[in-house]
Amino acid sequence: SDSLSHQQPTDEAYCSDIQSESIKRRNAMKGIAHLLCLAGSVASVLAFSETTPPGQATQPPPSSNGAQYMPGAVAPLGFWDPLGFSNTDVDTLKRYREAEIVHSRVAMLMVTGALTGESLHEGPVISHLTQTPQFIWVFLVFSVSFIELLRAQIGWVEPDLVPADKPGMLRPNYVPGNLGFDPLGLAPRDPLEFKVMQTKELQNGRLAMIAAVGIMAQEAVDHKGIMEHLFG
C-alpha cells in the first residue's frame, strides 16, 4: 500500500507536467499565429499603398540597370536590396523578377489551397498529396507542363539563337510575368496603374511565400493542420 501511495503522486505530478507543457506549446503556437496575422495586416496595408512616383525616387547612376524603378518597391522601405541581388545585368535581373513572380503566384495558390483543403478535410495539408487520386496527378503533370511550355515560348528566346554565355535569355520586349492572360480584364491600360497592380501582386506574393514556408514547416514538425493551430 505504501508503494501505491508513493506511486500515485508521482504519476499525478508527471501528468501535470505533461499537461503544463502541452498548454505552453499551445500558447506558443497561438502567439505565432497572432504574429502571422499581424504580419499579414501590415503586408496588406503595404500591398495596397501607392508606389513612389519615379520623379521622387533617388536618381540611379547612369550605369544602373533601372532596378530602382521596377515594380515592388513601396513605402516605407522603398527600394530595398541589402544583399545586392540587383547589382547585375538587365537580362539576369529580368530572370530574377520572372522567378519571383512565378513563385509568388504558386505560393498564393498553395496557401489558398491549404486553407481550403484543411477546411474540407481533416489532417495537415502536406498529407493530402498521398490521398490524391492518380488521375489528378496525371492532370496536374500535363497542365503544368503545358503552362511551362507556353511560358517558355512567350518569354524566352529560342535556345539556338541564344549566345552560349547567356543561357535562358528573355525576349527584349517581354515583361516578366505578363503572359497576356487576362480573361477578366483586370490589368489597367495606364502604365502607372499597371505598375501599381504589379506591386500589389508582388507584395501579396511575397507574403504568401513566407506563409507557405511557415505552414509546411509547422505541419512537418507536429503533424497538425494550420487550421487546427489557428482555430483549434
PDB file of C-alpha atoms in Angstrom, residues 65 88-98 166-172 176:
ATOM      1  CA  ASN A  65      20.117  48.727 -64.733  1.00  0.00           C
ATOM      2  CA  THR A  88      23.713  42.549 -62.180  1.00  0.00           C
ATOM      3  CA  ASP A  89      22.945  42.920 -65.868  1.00  0.00           C
ATOM      4  CA  VAL A  90      19.459  43.609 -67.189  1.00  0.00           C
ATOM      5  CA  ASP A  91      18.861  40.080 -68.553  1.00  0.00           C
ATOM      6  CA  THR A  92      19.732  38.433 -65.238  1.00  0.00           C
ATOM      7  CA  LEU A  93      17.630  40.962 -63.339  1.00  0.00           C
ATOM      8  CA  LYS A  94      14.618  40.151 -65.531  1.00  0.00           C
ATOM      9  CA  ARG A  95      15.091  36.422 -64.880  1.00  0.00           C
ATOM     10  CA  TYR A  96      15.183  37.102 -61.145  1.00  0.00           C
ATOM     11  CA  ARG A  97      11.928  39.037 -61.371  1.00  0.00           C
ATOM     12  CA  GLU A  98      10.339  36.314 -63.513  1.00  0.00           C
ATOM     13  CA  LYS A 166      23.909  33.832 -71.831  1.00  0.00           C
ATOM     14  CA  PRO A 167      21.614  30.837 -71.275  1.00  0.00           C
ATOM     15  CA  GLY A 168      17.941  31.423 -70.515  1.00  0.00           C
ATOM     16  CA  MET A 169      17.746  34.837 -72.175  1.00  0.00           C
ATOM     17  CA  LEU A 170      14.334  36.523 -72.048  1.00  0.00           C
ATOM     18  CA  ARG A 171      12.901  38.355 -75.033  1.00  0.00           C
ATOM     19  CA  PRO A 172      13.738  42.096 -75.015  1.00  0.00           C
ATOM     20  CA  PRO A 176       8.308  39.378 -66.542  1.00  0.00           C
TER      21      PRO A 176
END
